[in-house]
Amino acid sequence: MVRSTWRIGLHAVTAALAGLTTLAAVQVPAAAAPTTLRGLADARGVYFGTSSTVNEWNDAPYRSLAERETNMITVGNEMKWDATEPSPGRFDFGPADSLVAAAKAAGQRLRGHTLVWHNQTPGWVQELGTAELRQAMQNHIRTEVAHYRGQLYAWDVVNEAFEENGTLRQSFWQQKLGDGYIAEAFRAARAADPGAKLYYNDYNIEGIAAKSDGVYNLVRTLKQQGVPIDGVGMQAHLILGAVPDSMRQNIQRFVDLGVEVAITELDIRMPLPAEATKLAGQAADYTKVAQACLGVTGCVGITTWALSDKHSWVPSVFPGEGAALPFDENFRPKPAYNALWRAYGGTGGTRTCVATYAVIGQWWGGFQAEVRVTAGAAPITGWTVNWAFAEGQAITSSWNAAFATNGAAITARSLSYNGSLGSGGSTTFGFTGSWTAANSVPAVSCAA
Ligand code: 9MR
């Protein structure tokens, strides 16, 4: 009895499997072509990332753009010494932890930034004598790296330690601890998390020149001495029209030393206002940077320093300059985005869309809004529009889209009859809502 039941069972399973195999052969479609940079990067086995601070992450449309387009997050400010150890031995990882948790929930990997730097390091550290400073550095690295053990792809262990002429920067680190502080920092980091890639990170080292020669010699020496260094981060805070021609060759020579390379803080600034010619030039520059990295096996990915011009550091530090990132202030993709799209292997034009939000009528306590969705250069087959109501507005009735509300965050998706738009085609949806104190126009983002 038992045997025959078993035989019948086996037979049934075999038959079912045969049926499944047939079904699978007929019905499983080929993997869908990626529609985002994140998808392209995943498919290629490299990464595309952005930095984000907690404030930026709380900007709902920015967050949804970052989640959609990137598979790597660098914590923008919250892992720096002034944030994590503001006074001796008092560690605060709360803000950084919240970003780490959010990125992990979104399936993104993380770069830690940064452990030993001359900026954003509290006065109490800078005032220490040699022995105490060495101890503070060791303790800081040990505690912070151990806190994130097993959770980060990489750490920028030492940041910006070189002068432009290729000598070591005369920072308080260098002056008090001497040349050896860099090796000590890497050793301490390795001991606290053997799994994280340990990087040296700097700006103006993208092309072959005195400064990158200095870094090259340092990395070669560290490797010879068995110091645990795994990567070199080229920040790439670049200027329109000035991407070094030797960038690819420079990346290659570092890879040849036995480290990986990443572009860690890419932005390409221009004199404002941005107009078509400059934006086209910027796109060509983005192509050049992306090809320099992706053309070298061992250049593992590109991170931009913020994703949208809305959150760029550039205008506050270089007055009159900006527009440095692949998305504009309203989260619309710029030609630079299309350049990255193609460099990462995308074809057929990017499937993008733009949404514009207008209040078309407002009365005491109520309003009516219309959102127009316009496809980019390539036809699209569906769209999702996101925004957040920062002032307590609420939707009362809607048409031409499926709405989902999560607290202040609103998502509107196309319906069966209005998702397909040809190149440059557009459609509208709308709603009536309520408002109380204020009714500003929110930033909206569109994904296709
Ligand atoms: O984006 C960061 C900005 O919010 C800070 O005010 C600034 C302070 O130094 O640091 C910015 O990020 C820098 C990064 O940590 C290291 N490379 C240069 C970046 C731009 O200044």
Tab-separated table of C-alpha atoms and ligand atoms in Angstrom:
chain	number	residue	atom	x	y	z
A	1	MET	CA	0.000	0.000	0.000
A	2	VAL	CA	2.631	2.376	1.062
A	3	ARG	CA	4.771	1.568	-1.983
A	4	SER	CA	1.939	1.998	-4.443
A	5	THR	CA	0.816	5.280	-2.927
A	6	TRP	CA	4.386	6.431	-3.183
A	7	ARG	CA	4.517	5.364	-6.819
A	8	ILE	CA	1.302	7.186	-7.633
A	9	GLY	CA	2.612	10.197	-5.784
A	10	LEU	CA	5.836	10.207	-7.713
A	11	HIS	CA	4.022	9.795	-10.958
A	12	ALA	CA	1.744	12.688	-10.155
A	13	VAL	CA	4.704	14.883	-9.228
A	14	THR	CA	6.545	13.984	-12.411
A	15	ALA	CA	3.467	14.752	-14.482
A	16	ALA	CA	2.967	18.029	-12.707
A	17	LEU	CA	6.619	18.969	-13.201
A	18	ALA	CA	6.391	18.110	-16.897
A	19	GLY	CA	3.367	20.347	-17.153
A	20	LEU	CA	5.165	23.135	-15.340
A	21	THR	CA	8.163	22.837	-17.604
A	22	THR	CA	5.952	23.157	-20.645
A	23	LEU	CA	4.162	26.122	-19.140
A	24	ALA	CA	7.453	27.747	-18.212
A	25	ALA	CA	8.809	27.345	-21.699
A	26	VAL	CA	5.761	28.972	-23.178
A	27	GLN	CA	4.791	31.597	-20.664
A	28	VAL	CA	7.779	33.039	-18.784
A	29	PRO	CA	8.707	36.275	-20.549
A	30	ALA	CA	12.292	37.401	-21.059
A	31	ALA	CA	13.574	39.611	-18.217
A	32	ALA	CA	12.089	43.059	-18.696
A	33	ALA	CA	14.558	45.653	-19.952
A	34	PRO	CA	15.630	48.000	-17.148
A	35	THR	CA	13.836	51.335	-17.079
A	36	THR	CA	16.037	53.050	-14.483
A	37	LEU	CA	19.740	53.633	-13.915
A	38	ARG	CA	19.417	51.404	-10.886
A	39	GLY	CA	18.146	48.579	-13.066
A	40	LEU	CA	20.907	49.119	-15.617
A	41	ALA	CA	23.570	49.193	-12.897
A	42	ASP	CA	22.184	46.017	-11.301
A	43	ALA	CA	22.194	44.252	-14.653
A	44	ARG	CA	25.795	45.287	-15.250
A	45	GLY	CA	27.090	44.334	-11.817
A	46	VAL	CA	28.241	47.858	-10.978
A	47	TYR	CA	26.500	50.492	-8.926
A	48	PHE	CA	24.957	53.891	-9.386
A	49	GLY	CA	24.553	55.819	-6.162
A	50	THR	CA	23.839	59.134	-4.564
A	51	SER	CA	24.642	60.812	-1.292
A	52	SER	CA	21.769	61.666	0.970
A	53	THR	CA	21.444	63.472	4.266
A	54	VAL	CA	18.532	62.805	6.612
A	55	ASN	CA	16.928	66.085	5.525
A	56	GLU	CA	17.150	65.125	1.881
A	57	TRP	CA	15.764	61.667	2.574
A	58	ASN	CA	12.784	63.305	4.286
A	59	ASP	CA	11.998	65.173	1.061
A	60	ALA	CA	9.523	62.550	-0.209
A	61	PRO	CA	9.907	63.088	-3.972
A	62	TYR	CA	13.692	63.129	-3.596
A	63	ARG	CA	13.604	59.937	-1.630
A	64	SER	CA	11.432	58.183	-4.174
A	65	LEU	CA	13.739	59.333	-6.956
A	66	ALA	CA	16.784	58.032	-5.056
A	67	GLU	CA	15.072	54.727	-4.325
A	68	ARG	CA	14.106	54.330	-7.960
A	69	GLU	CA	17.370	55.353	-9.598
A	70	THR	CA	20.152	54.262	-7.221
A	71	ASN	CA	21.361	51.054	-5.622
A	72	MET	CA	23.988	52.677	-3.354
A	73	ILE	CA	23.683	55.435	-0.762
A	74	THR	CA	26.471	57.482	0.806
A	75	VAL	CA	25.451	59.044	4.094
A	76	GLY	CA	26.010	62.742	3.328
A	77	ASN	CA	26.894	64.261	6.699
A	78	GLU	CA	25.622	62.070	9.507
A	79	MET	CA	28.604	59.702	9.779
A	80	LYS	CA	31.169	62.498	10.064
A	81	TRP	CA	32.983	63.000	13.353
A	82	ASP	CA	31.081	66.155	14.355
A	83	ALA	CA	27.829	64.184	14.046
A	84	THR	CA	28.883	60.884	15.608
A	85	GLU	CA	31.213	61.937	18.454
A	86	PRO	CA	30.505	65.592	19.212
A	87	SER	CA	32.172	65.386	22.611
A	88	PRO	CA	34.821	62.920	23.878
A	89	GLY	CA	33.479	59.393	24.011
A	90	ARG	CA	29.836	60.462	23.594
A	91	PHE	CA	28.693	58.703	20.453
A	92	ASP	CA	25.439	59.430	18.633
A	93	PHE	CA	24.602	57.205	15.707
A	94	GLY	CA	20.867	57.973	15.651
A	95	PRO	CA	20.629	60.072	12.464
A	96	ALA	CA	23.053	57.860	10.531
A	97	ASP	CA	21.259	54.730	11.752
A	98	SER	CA	17.968	56.016	10.377
A	99	LEU	CA	19.502	56.444	6.915
A	100	VAL	CA	21.171	53.045	7.077
A	101	ALA	CA	17.872	51.404	7.981
A	102	ALA	CA	16.007	53.249	5.221
A	103	ALA	CA	18.544	52.385	2.534
A	104	LYS	CA	18.588	48.755	3.602
A	105	ALA	CA	14.791	48.657	3.500
A	106	ALA	CA	14.967	49.984	-0.061
A	107	GLY	CA	17.462	47.255	-1.005
A	108	GLN	CA	20.307	49.722	-1.419
A	109	ARG	CA	23.891	49.203	-0.298
A	110	LEU	CA	25.797	51.848	1.643
A	111	ARG	CA	29.097	53.685	1.642
A	112	GLY	CA	30.264	55.049	4.991
A	113	HIS	CA	31.653	58.581	4.888
A	114	THR	CA	34.043	59.466	6.551
A	115	LEU	CA	36.308	58.579	9.521
A	116	VAL	CA	39.449	60.740	9.439
A	117	TRP	CA	39.166	64.193	7.874
A	118	HIS	CA	40.317	67.702	8.734
A	119	ASN	CA	36.797	69.152	8.201
A	120	GLN	CA	33.670	68.558	10.248
A	121	THR	CA	35.819	67.317	13.106
A	122	PRO	CA	35.051	68.908	16.477
A	123	GLY	CA	37.380	71.419	18.111
A	124	TRP	CA	38.015	69.095	21.042
A	125	VAL	CA	39.713	66.611	18.707
A	126	GLN	CA	41.835	69.261	17.025
A	127	GLU	CA	43.061	70.564	20.373
A	128	LEU	CA	44.375	67.227	21.674
A	129	GLY	CA	48.091	66.539	22.113
A	130	THR	CA	49.801	63.817	20.087
A	131	ALA	CA	49.243	60.811	22.342
A	132	GLU	CA	45.636	61.733	23.126
A	133	LEU	CA	44.886	62.441	19.469
A	134	ARG	CA	46.209	59.049	18.429
A	135	GLN	CA	44.076	57.408	21.093
A	136	ALA	CA	40.993	59.429	20.096
A	137	MET	CA	41.431	58.468	16.446
A	138	GLN	CA	41.761	54.785	17.298
A	139	ASN	CA	38.773	54.898	19.614
A	140	HIS	CA	36.620	56.790	17.128
A	141	ILE	CA	37.369	54.412	14.271
A	142	ARG	CA	36.972	51.340	16.441
A	143	THR	CA	33.628	52.449	17.840
A	144	GLU	CA	32.048	53.757	14.661
A	145	VAL	CA	33.233	51.001	12.343
A	146	ALA	CA	32.217	48.336	14.862
A	147	HIS	CA	28.781	49.938	15.164
A	148	TYR	CA	28.195	49.380	11.430
A	149	ARG	CA	30.105	46.116	11.187
A	150	GLY	CA	28.712	43.918	8.418
A	151	GLN	CA	26.321	46.599	7.169
A	152	LEU	CA	28.365	48.784	4.832
A	153	TYR	CA	29.863	48.071	1.442
A	154	ALA	CA	32.754	50.452	2.036
A	155	TRP	CA	34.233	53.103	4.316
A	156	ASP	CA	36.001	56.297	3.289
A	157	VAL	CA	38.617	55.799	5.992
A	158	VAL	CA	40.788	58.827	5.256
A	159	ASN	CA	39.437	61.808	3.332
A	160	GLU	CA	41.285	64.584	1.494
A	161	ALA	CA	44.745	64.096	3.004
A	162	PHE	CA	46.692	65.617	0.082
A	163	GLU	CA	47.637	69.117	-1.012
A	164	GLU	CA	47.275	70.057	-4.664
A	165	ASN	CA	51.049	69.690	-5.186
A	166	GLY	CA	50.955	66.038	-4.192
A	167	THR	CA	52.428	66.363	-0.705
A	168	LEU	CA	50.520	65.309	2.379
A	169	ARG	CA	48.159	68.019	3.609
A	170	GLN	CA	49.447	69.855	6.648
A	171	SER	CA	46.320	69.102	8.663
A	172	PHE	CA	46.298	68.729	12.421
A	173	TRP	CA	46.387	64.986	11.820
A	174	GLN	CA	49.576	65.205	9.803
A	175	GLN	CA	51.216	67.782	12.040
A	176	LYS	CA	50.590	65.908	15.247
A	177	LEU	CA	50.695	62.252	14.202
A	178	GLY	CA	53.050	62.379	11.217
A	179	ASP	CA	52.823	60.376	7.950
A	180	GLY	CA	51.919	57.163	9.739
A	181	TYR	CA	48.414	58.238	10.754
A	182	ILE	CA	46.947	57.058	7.447
A	183	ALA	CA	48.220	53.487	7.830
A	184	GLU	CA	47.121	53.459	11.478
A	185	ALA	CA	43.607	54.522	10.488
A	186	PHE	CA	43.286	51.762	7.884
A	187	ARG	CA	44.546	49.117	10.309
A	188	ALA	CA	42.083	50.200	12.973
A	189	ALA	CA	39.205	50.126	10.492
A	190	ARG	CA	40.075	46.645	9.246
A	191	ALA	CA	40.213	45.313	12.787
A	192	ALA	CA	36.738	46.674	13.512
A	193	ASP	CA	35.053	45.398	10.320
A	194	PRO	CA	36.981	42.911	8.209
A	195	GLY	CA	34.152	42.860	5.633
A	196	ALA	CA	33.986	46.528	4.595
A	197	LYS	CA	36.108	47.773	1.692
A	198	LEU	CA	38.470	50.430	2.988
A	199	TYR	CA	38.940	53.496	0.780
A	200	TYR	CA	41.153	56.527	0.526
A	201	ASN	CA	38.929	59.353	-0.872
A	202	ASP	CA	39.925	62.716	-2.385
A	203	TYR	CA	39.033	65.430	-4.931
A	204	ASN	CA	41.082	66.656	-7.898
A	205	ILE	CA	42.650	63.238	-8.335
A	206	GLU	CA	40.607	62.252	-11.400
A	207	GLY	CA	43.330	62.988	-13.953
A	208	ILE	CA	47.039	62.225	-13.923
A	209	ALA	CA	48.695	65.172	-12.178
A	210	ALA	CA	50.818	65.997	-9.134
A	211	LYS	CA	48.036	65.347	-6.628
A	212	SER	CA	46.966	61.981	-8.040
A	213	ASP	CA	50.655	61.040	-8.303
A	214	GLY	CA	50.916	61.681	-4.573
A	215	VAL	CA	47.933	59.459	-3.854
A	216	TYR	CA	49.266	56.824	-6.259
A	217	ASN	CA	52.586	56.697	-4.415
A	218	LEU	CA	50.813	56.493	-1.064
A	219	VAL	CA	48.619	53.585	-2.186
A	220	ARG	CA	51.598	51.767	-3.664
A	221	THR	CA	53.530	52.172	-0.432
A	222	LEU	CA	50.576	51.092	1.719
A	223	LYS	CA	50.119	47.980	-0.436
A	224	GLN	CA	53.830	47.170	-0.191
A	225	GLN	CA	53.646	47.494	3.598
A	226	GLY	CA	50.610	45.241	3.815
A	227	VAL	CA	48.348	48.026	5.065
A	228	PRO	CA	44.710	47.047	4.441
A	229	ILE	CA	43.525	49.443	1.713
A	230	ASP	CA	40.977	48.185	-0.834
A	231	GLY	CA	39.944	51.192	-2.850
A	232	VAL	CA	40.492	54.734	-4.031
A	233	GLY	CA	37.538	57.109	-4.233
A	234	MET	CA	37.799	59.851	-6.818
A	235	GLN	CA	35.289	62.446	-5.680
A	236	ALA	CA	34.968	64.128	-9.098
A	237	HIS	CA	33.626	67.545	-8.142
A	238	LEU	CA	34.184	68.737	-11.686
A	239	ILE	CA	33.720	71.884	-13.756
A	240	LEU	CA	31.854	72.018	-17.076
A	241	GLY	CA	34.274	71.357	-19.923
A	242	ALA	CA	37.126	70.306	-17.673
A	243	VAL	CA	36.918	66.525	-17.322
A	244	PRO	CA	40.569	65.417	-17.505
A	245	ASP	CA	41.421	63.481	-20.680
A	246	SER	CA	43.618	61.136	-18.653
A	247	MET	CA	40.816	60.020	-16.334
A	248	ARG	CA	40.464	56.514	-17.693
A	249	GLN	CA	44.211	55.954	-17.761
A	250	ASN	CA	44.440	57.270	-14.225
A	251	ILE	CA	41.714	54.904	-12.989
A	252	GLN	CA	43.503	52.047	-14.735
A	253	ARG	CA	46.846	52.766	-13.050
A	254	PHE	CA	45.216	52.639	-9.615
A	255	VAL	CA	43.438	49.378	-10.455
A	256	ASP	CA	46.799	48.010	-11.591
A	257	LEU	CA	48.106	48.622	-8.059
A	258	GLY	CA	45.554	46.090	-6.791
A	259	VAL	CA	42.821	48.393	-5.457
A	260	GLU	CA	39.359	49.089	-6.814
A	261	VAL	CA	38.275	52.575	-7.825
A	262	ALA	CA	34.930	54.321	-7.403
A	263	ILE	CA	33.698	57.735	-8.465
A	264	THR	CA	32.371	58.839	-5.105
A	265	GLU	CA	30.953	62.400	-5.244
A	266	LEU	CA	30.346	63.252	-8.892
A	267	ASP	CA	28.897	66.607	-9.878
A	268	ILE	CA	29.747	68.882	-12.809
A	269	ARG	CA	29.012	72.523	-12.111
A	270	MET	CA	28.422	75.347	-14.575
A	271	PRO	CA	27.930	79.100	-14.433
A	272	LEU	CA	24.208	79.811	-13.938
A	273	PRO	CA	21.799	80.096	-15.587
A	274	ALA	CA	21.844	76.633	-17.087
A	275	GLU	CA	20.796	76.687	-20.738
A	276	ALA	CA	20.655	74.148	-23.555
A	277	THR	CA	24.243	74.501	-24.784
A	278	LYS	CA	25.710	74.178	-21.311
A	279	LEU	CA	23.420	71.274	-20.446
A	280	ALA	CA	24.499	69.475	-23.630
A	281	GLY	CA	28.147	70.093	-22.757
A	282	GLN	CA	27.502	68.793	-19.280
A	283	ALA	CA	25.922	65.644	-20.717
A	284	ALA	CA	29.066	65.087	-22.802
A	285	ASP	CA	31.136	65.497	-19.629
A	286	TYR	CA	28.977	62.982	-17.745
A	287	THR	CA	29.467	60.551	-20.630
A	288	LYS	CA	33.218	61.027	-20.435
A	289	VAL	CA	33.325	60.363	-16.690
A	290	ALA	CA	31.010	57.358	-16.870
A	291	GLN	CA	32.901	55.818	-19.772
A	292	ALA	CA	36.216	56.383	-17.994
A	293	CYS	CA	34.940	54.421	-14.999
A	294	LEU	CA	32.808	51.769	-16.655
A	295	GLY	CA	35.487	51.157	-19.269
A	296	VAL	CA	37.884	49.868	-16.620
A	297	THR	CA	37.267	46.532	-14.933
A	298	GLY	CA	37.821	47.362	-11.288
A	299	CYS	CA	35.996	50.697	-11.343
A	300	VAL	CA	33.012	49.494	-9.375
A	301	GLY	CA	30.501	52.325	-9.547
A	302	ILE	CA	29.601	55.987	-9.637
A	303	THR	CA	27.967	58.052	-6.900
A	304	THR	CA	26.717	61.587	-7.485
A	305	TRP	CA	26.821	64.103	-4.609
A	306	ALA	CA	23.036	64.404	-4.297
A	307	LEU	CA	20.905	63.478	-7.288
A	308	SER	CA	18.945	66.642	-7.979
A	309	ASP	CA	20.062	70.264	-8.234
A	310	LYS	CA	17.589	70.959	-5.434
A	311	HIS	CA	19.992	69.460	-2.912
A	312	SER	CA	23.392	70.279	-4.353
A	313	TRP	CA	26.129	71.783	-2.136
A	314	VAL	CA	27.506	73.750	-5.111
A	315	PRO	CA	25.503	77.031	-5.165
A	316	SER	CA	26.192	77.779	-1.508
A	317	VAL	CA	29.947	77.292	-1.892
A	318	PHE	CA	30.418	78.637	-5.444
A	319	PRO	CA	27.990	81.555	-5.777
A	320	GLY	CA	26.650	81.883	-9.337
A	321	GLU	CA	27.444	78.250	-10.185
A	322	GLY	CA	25.313	75.140	-9.955
A	323	ALA	CA	23.035	72.861	-12.009
A	324	ALA	CA	25.677	70.194	-11.421
A	325	LEU	CA	23.546	67.044	-11.128
A	326	PRO	CA	21.590	64.720	-13.463
A	327	PHE	CA	18.139	65.887	-12.266
A	328	ASP	CA	16.991	69.500	-12.077
A	329	GLU	CA	15.476	71.220	-9.050
A	330	ASN	CA	12.046	69.807	-9.908
A	331	PHE	CA	13.457	66.275	-10.256
A	332	ARG	CA	13.201	66.299	-14.039
A	333	PRO	CA	15.929	64.334	-15.827
A	334	LYS	CA	18.476	66.528	-17.603
A	335	PRO	CA	20.560	65.591	-20.654
A	336	ALA	CA	23.196	64.438	-18.144
A	337	TYR	CA	20.762	61.748	-16.987
A	338	ASN	CA	20.344	60.485	-20.539
A	339	ALA	CA	24.133	60.468	-20.874
A	340	LEU	CA	24.464	58.260	-17.795
A	341	TRP	CA	21.614	56.093	-19.058
A	342	ARG	CA	23.464	55.370	-22.282
A	343	ALA	CA	26.862	54.946	-20.608
A	344	TYR	CA	25.347	52.306	-18.295
A	345	GLY	CA	24.144	50.419	-21.361
A	346	GLY	CA	20.601	51.745	-21.759
A	347	THR	CA	19.142	51.780	-25.226
A	348	GLY	CA	16.077	53.208	-26.921
A	349	GLY	CA	16.045	56.455	-24.989
A	350	THR	CA	15.159	56.707	-21.338
A	351	ARG	CA	11.614	55.963	-20.372
A	352	THR	CA	11.014	59.082	-18.410
A	353	CYS	CA	8.177	61.428	-17.788
A	354	VAL	CA	7.692	64.844	-16.297
A	355	ALA	CA	4.757	65.908	-14.133
A	356	THR	CA	3.635	69.467	-13.527
A	357	TYR	CA	1.183	70.335	-10.766
A	358	ALA	CA	-1.108	73.354	-10.940
A	359	VAL	CA	-3.775	74.644	-8.581
A	360	ILE	CA	-6.521	75.635	-11.018
A	361	GLY	CA	-9.069	76.834	-8.493
A	362	GLN	CA	-8.971	77.649	-4.795
A	363	TRP	CA	-11.632	78.702	-2.337
A	364	TRP	CA	-11.874	78.875	1.437
A	365	GLY	CA	-10.929	75.436	2.703
A	366	GLY	CA	-10.919	73.777	-0.704
A	367	PHE	CA	-9.088	73.651	-4.025
A	368	GLN	CA	-8.899	71.878	-7.350
A	369	ALA	CA	-5.568	70.790	-8.867
A	370	GLU	CA	-4.546	69.388	-12.201
A	371	VAL	CA	-1.391	67.376	-12.875
A	372	ARG	CA	-0.069	67.010	-16.407
A	373	VAL	CA	2.134	64.022	-17.215
A	374	THR	CA	4.361	64.291	-20.280
A	375	ALA	CA	6.456	61.433	-21.664
A	376	GLY	CA	10.129	62.020	-22.490
A	377	ALA	CA	11.833	61.038	-25.741
A	378	ALA	CA	10.707	57.401	-25.557
A	379	PRO	CA	7.114	56.108	-25.458
A	380	ILE	CA	5.931	54.913	-22.034
A	381	THR	CA	3.359	52.345	-21.000
A	382	GLY	CA	2.518	53.562	-17.499
A	383	TRP	CA	3.407	56.336	-15.056
A	384	THR	CA	3.566	57.018	-11.334
A	385	VAL	CA	3.504	60.522	-9.903
A	386	ASN	CA	4.622	61.237	-6.331
A	387	TRP	CA	4.489	64.230	-4.071
A	388	ALA	CA	4.057	65.113	-0.409
A	389	PHE	CA	1.551	67.536	1.094
A	390	ALA	CA	3.658	69.416	3.609
A	391	GLU	CA	0.832	71.626	4.837
A	392	GLY	CA	-1.828	69.124	5.752
A	393	GLN	CA	-3.783	69.213	2.506
A	394	ALA	CA	-6.026	66.199	1.857
A	395	ILE	CA	-7.618	64.826	-1.286
A	396	THR	CA	-11.415	64.647	-1.279
A	397	SER	CA	-12.175	63.336	-4.770
A	398	SER	CA	-10.085	62.492	-7.824
A	399	TRP	CA	-10.231	61.439	-11.468
A	400	ASN	CA	-8.036	59.883	-14.160
A	401	ALA	CA	-5.521	58.247	-11.760
A	402	ALA	CA	-5.429	55.638	-8.975
A	403	PHE	CA	-4.471	57.409	-5.764
A	404	ALA	CA	-2.707	55.971	-2.712
A	405	THR	CA	-2.094	58.032	0.406
A	406	ASN	CA	0.478	57.262	3.092
A	407	GLY	CA	0.493	60.063	5.644
A	408	ALA	CA	1.545	63.147	3.702
A	409	ALA	CA	2.891	61.111	0.786
A	410	ILE	CA	0.654	60.843	-2.274
A	411	THR	CA	1.095	58.409	-5.135
A	412	ALA	CA	-1.007	58.640	-8.310
A	413	ARG	CA	-0.768	55.871	-10.888
A	414	SER	CA	-2.010	55.703	-14.467
A	415	LEU	CA	-5.175	53.763	-15.256
A	416	SER	CA	-5.665	51.265	-18.060
A	417	TYR	CA	-6.691	53.962	-20.516
A	418	ASN	CA	-4.127	56.716	-19.916
A	419	GLY	CA	-0.801	54.999	-19.127
A	420	SER	CA	0.460	54.695	-22.682
A	421	LEU	CA	1.898	57.914	-24.043
A	422	GLY	CA	3.875	58.341	-27.230
A	423	SER	CA	7.127	60.275	-27.409
A	424	GLY	CA	6.402	63.715	-25.933
A	425	GLY	CA	2.715	62.844	-25.458
A	426	SER	CA	0.793	64.033	-22.418
A	427	THR	CA	-2.315	63.450	-20.335
A	428	THR	CA	-3.840	65.022	-17.234
A	429	PHE	CA	-5.431	63.866	-14.016
A	430	GLY	CA	-6.891	65.885	-11.201
A	431	PHE	CA	-8.525	66.094	-7.819
A	432	THR	CA	-10.278	68.321	-5.369
A	433	GLY	CA	-8.805	68.708	-1.924
A	434	SER	CA	-8.992	70.533	1.367
A	435	TRP	CA	-6.429	72.894	2.892
A	436	THR	CA	-6.112	74.898	6.066
A	437	ALA	CA	-3.211	77.289	6.778
A	438	ALA	CA	-1.433	77.183	3.412
A	439	ASN	CA	-1.654	75.468	0.043
A	440	SER	CA	1.744	75.666	-1.671
A	441	VAL	CA	2.488	73.739	-4.842
A	442	PRO	CA	4.487	70.618	-3.879
A	443	ALA	CA	7.464	69.266	-5.823
A	444	VAL	CA	6.198	66.349	-7.909
A	445	SER	CA	8.193	63.534	-9.436
A	446	CYS	CA	7.189	61.242	-12.268
A	447	ALA	CA	8.408	57.748	-13.004
A	448	ALA	CA	7.586	55.758	-16.103
B	1	9MR	O1	27.657	67.907	1.188
B	1	9MR	C1	28.364	68.225	2.374
B	1	9MR	C2	27.835	69.522	2.935
B	1	9MR	O2	26.491	69.386	3.348
B	1	9MR	C3	28.681	69.960	4.086
B	1	9MR	O3	28.272	71.242	4.498
B	1	9MR	C4	30.135	69.993	3.677
B	1	9MR	C5	31.000	70.455	4.827
B	1	9MR	O4	32.328	70.169	4.653
B	1	9MR	O5	30.527	68.712	3.212
B	1	9MR	C6	29.832	68.345	2.081
B	1	9MR	O6	30.320	67.159	1.545
B	1	9MR	C7	31.701	67.107	1.201
B	1	9MR	C8	32.170	65.705	1.427
B	1	9MR	O7	31.899	65.305	2.739
B	1	9MR	C9	33.642	65.574	1.132
B	1	9MR	N1	33.972	66.065	-0.170
B	1	9MR	C10	33.459	67.384	-0.515
B	1	9MR	C11	31.963	67.438	-0.259
B	1	9MR	C12	31.381	68.772	-0.710
B	1	9MR	O8	31.880	69.818	0.056
